[in-house]
Short mmCIF file of C-alpha atoms in Angstrom, two decimals:
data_model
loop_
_atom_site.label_atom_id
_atom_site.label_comp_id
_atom_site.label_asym_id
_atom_site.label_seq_id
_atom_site.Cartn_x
_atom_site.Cartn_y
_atom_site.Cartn_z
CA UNK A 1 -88.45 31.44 -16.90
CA UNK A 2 -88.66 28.14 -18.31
CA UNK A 3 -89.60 24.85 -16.58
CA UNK A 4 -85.89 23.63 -16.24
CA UNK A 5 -85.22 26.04 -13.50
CA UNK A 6 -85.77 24.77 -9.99
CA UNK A 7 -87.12 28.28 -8.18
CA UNK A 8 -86.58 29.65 -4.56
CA UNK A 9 -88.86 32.51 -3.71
CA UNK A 10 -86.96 34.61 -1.20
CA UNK A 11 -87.60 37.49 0.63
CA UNK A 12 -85.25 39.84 -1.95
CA UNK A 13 -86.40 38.25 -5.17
CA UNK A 14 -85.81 34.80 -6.70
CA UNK A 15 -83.29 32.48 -7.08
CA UNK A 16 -83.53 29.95 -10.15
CA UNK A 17 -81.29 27.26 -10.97
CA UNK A 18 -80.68 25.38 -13.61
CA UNK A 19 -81.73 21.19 -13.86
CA UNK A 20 -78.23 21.01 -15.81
CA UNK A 21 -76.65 22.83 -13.42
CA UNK A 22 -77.58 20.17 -10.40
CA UNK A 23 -76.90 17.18 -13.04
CA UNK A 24 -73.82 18.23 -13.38
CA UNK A 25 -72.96 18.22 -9.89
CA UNK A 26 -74.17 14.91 -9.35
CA UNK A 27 -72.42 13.53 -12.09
CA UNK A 28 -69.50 14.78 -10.55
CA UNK A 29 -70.34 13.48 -7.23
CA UNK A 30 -71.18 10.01 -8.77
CA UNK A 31 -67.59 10.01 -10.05
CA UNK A 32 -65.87 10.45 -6.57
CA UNK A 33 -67.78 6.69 -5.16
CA UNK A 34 -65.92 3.75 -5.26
CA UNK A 35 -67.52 0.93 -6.88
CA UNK A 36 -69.48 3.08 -9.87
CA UNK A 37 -68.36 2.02 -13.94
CA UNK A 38 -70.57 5.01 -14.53
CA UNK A 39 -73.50 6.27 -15.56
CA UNK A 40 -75.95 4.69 -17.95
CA UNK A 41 -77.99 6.04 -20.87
CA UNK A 42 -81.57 5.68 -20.72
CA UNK A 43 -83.53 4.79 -24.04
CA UNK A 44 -84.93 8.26 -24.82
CA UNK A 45 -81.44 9.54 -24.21
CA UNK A 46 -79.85 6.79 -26.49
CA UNK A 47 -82.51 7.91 -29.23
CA UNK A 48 -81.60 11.86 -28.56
CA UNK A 49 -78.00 11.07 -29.17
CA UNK A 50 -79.38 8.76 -32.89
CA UNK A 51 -80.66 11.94 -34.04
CA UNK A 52 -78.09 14.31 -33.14
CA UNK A 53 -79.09 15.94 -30.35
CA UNK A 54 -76.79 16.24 -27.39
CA UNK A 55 -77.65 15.03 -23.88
CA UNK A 56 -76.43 16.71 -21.33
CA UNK A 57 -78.07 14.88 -18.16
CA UNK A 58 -77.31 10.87 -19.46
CA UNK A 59 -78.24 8.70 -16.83
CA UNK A 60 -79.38 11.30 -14.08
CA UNK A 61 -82.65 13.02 -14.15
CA UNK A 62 -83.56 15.93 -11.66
CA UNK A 63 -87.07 17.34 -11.05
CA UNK A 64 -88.40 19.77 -8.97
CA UNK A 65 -91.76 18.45 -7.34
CA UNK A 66 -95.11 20.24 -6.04
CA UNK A 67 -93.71 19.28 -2.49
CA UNK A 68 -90.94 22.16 -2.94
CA UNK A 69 -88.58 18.84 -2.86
CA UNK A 70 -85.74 17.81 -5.62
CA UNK A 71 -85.79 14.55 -6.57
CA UNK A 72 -82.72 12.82 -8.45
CA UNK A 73 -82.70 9.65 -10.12
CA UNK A 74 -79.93 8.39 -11.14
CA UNK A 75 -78.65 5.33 -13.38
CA UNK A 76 -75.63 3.48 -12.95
CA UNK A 77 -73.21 0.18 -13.72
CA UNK A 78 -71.32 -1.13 -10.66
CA UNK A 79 -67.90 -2.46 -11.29
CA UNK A 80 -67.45 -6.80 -10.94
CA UNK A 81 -66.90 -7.77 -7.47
CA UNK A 82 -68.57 -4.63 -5.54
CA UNK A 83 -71.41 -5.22 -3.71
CA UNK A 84 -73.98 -3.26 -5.39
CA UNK A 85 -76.34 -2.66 -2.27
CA UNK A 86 -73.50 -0.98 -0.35
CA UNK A 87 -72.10 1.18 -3.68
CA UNK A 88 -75.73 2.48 -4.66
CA UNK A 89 -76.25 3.46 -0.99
CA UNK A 90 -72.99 5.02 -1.26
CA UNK A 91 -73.98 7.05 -4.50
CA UNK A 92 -77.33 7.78 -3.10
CA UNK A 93 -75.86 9.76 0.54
CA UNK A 94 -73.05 11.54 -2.06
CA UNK A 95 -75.72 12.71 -4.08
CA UNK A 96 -78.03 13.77 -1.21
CA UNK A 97 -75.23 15.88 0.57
CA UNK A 98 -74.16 17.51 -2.41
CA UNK A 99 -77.60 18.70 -3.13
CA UNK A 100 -78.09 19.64 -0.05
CA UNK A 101 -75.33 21.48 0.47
CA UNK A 102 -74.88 23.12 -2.87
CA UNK A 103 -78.64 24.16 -2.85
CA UNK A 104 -79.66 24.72 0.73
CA UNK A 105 -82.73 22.74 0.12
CA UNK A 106 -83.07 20.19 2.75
CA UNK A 107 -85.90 18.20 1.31
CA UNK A 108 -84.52 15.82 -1.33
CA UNK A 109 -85.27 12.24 -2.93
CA UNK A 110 -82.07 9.78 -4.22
CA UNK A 111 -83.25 6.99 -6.39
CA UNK A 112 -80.51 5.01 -7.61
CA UNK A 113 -80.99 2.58 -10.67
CA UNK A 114 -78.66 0.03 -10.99
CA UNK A 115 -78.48 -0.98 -14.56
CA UNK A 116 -75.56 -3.35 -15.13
CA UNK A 117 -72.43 -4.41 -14.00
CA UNK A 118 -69.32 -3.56 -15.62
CA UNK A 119 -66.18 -5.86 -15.81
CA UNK A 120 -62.37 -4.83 -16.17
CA UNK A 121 -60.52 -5.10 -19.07
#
């Protein structure tokens, strides 16, 4: 199985999931918090998207580390007038509950990147 798959050795077998799979329920998670514009492209994703290719993940990364603990960062524009402290710490407990709950693995890392600030039309 490849290396996008974040494994769980039980006692029956293995369980594998998919990076995508957690990205997309973070993105989804991201959506519900007041205060987020939305997610940001990174440059390599920005450069994916020049040459066709599709990126799935924009803006949230998830890796599975030696420590058997997921890590998520995650890049995002706050709207005008939010404080941006109070809205990434927001984003950062959704994200960590979700991923908790949706993968039963307690140990997990939030890192929020705030990358702009979005005004309303």
């Amino acid at each position: 199985m490849g290396d996008n798959y974040i494994r769980c050795q039980e006692e029956n077998g293995s369980i594998n999931i998919s990076e995508e799979v957690i990205s997309s329920i973070v993105r989804s998670a991201i959506s519900e918090v007041d205060g987020v514009a939305g997610l940001s492209n990174t440059a390599g994703s920005d450069l994916a998207e020049l040459i066709g290719l599709k990126t799935l993940s924009r803006g949230i990364k998830v890796q599975f580390n030696d420590d058997d603990k997921i890590v998520v960062d995650v890049i995002i524009t706050v709207l005008y007038g939010c404080n941006i402290v109070t809205v990434a710490r927001n984003v950062q407990d959704k994200v960590m509950n979700i991923v908790q709950s949706t993968t039963g693995i307690e140990s997990a890392e939030v890192n929020v990147h705030v990358s702009g600030i979005a005004f309303e039309k």
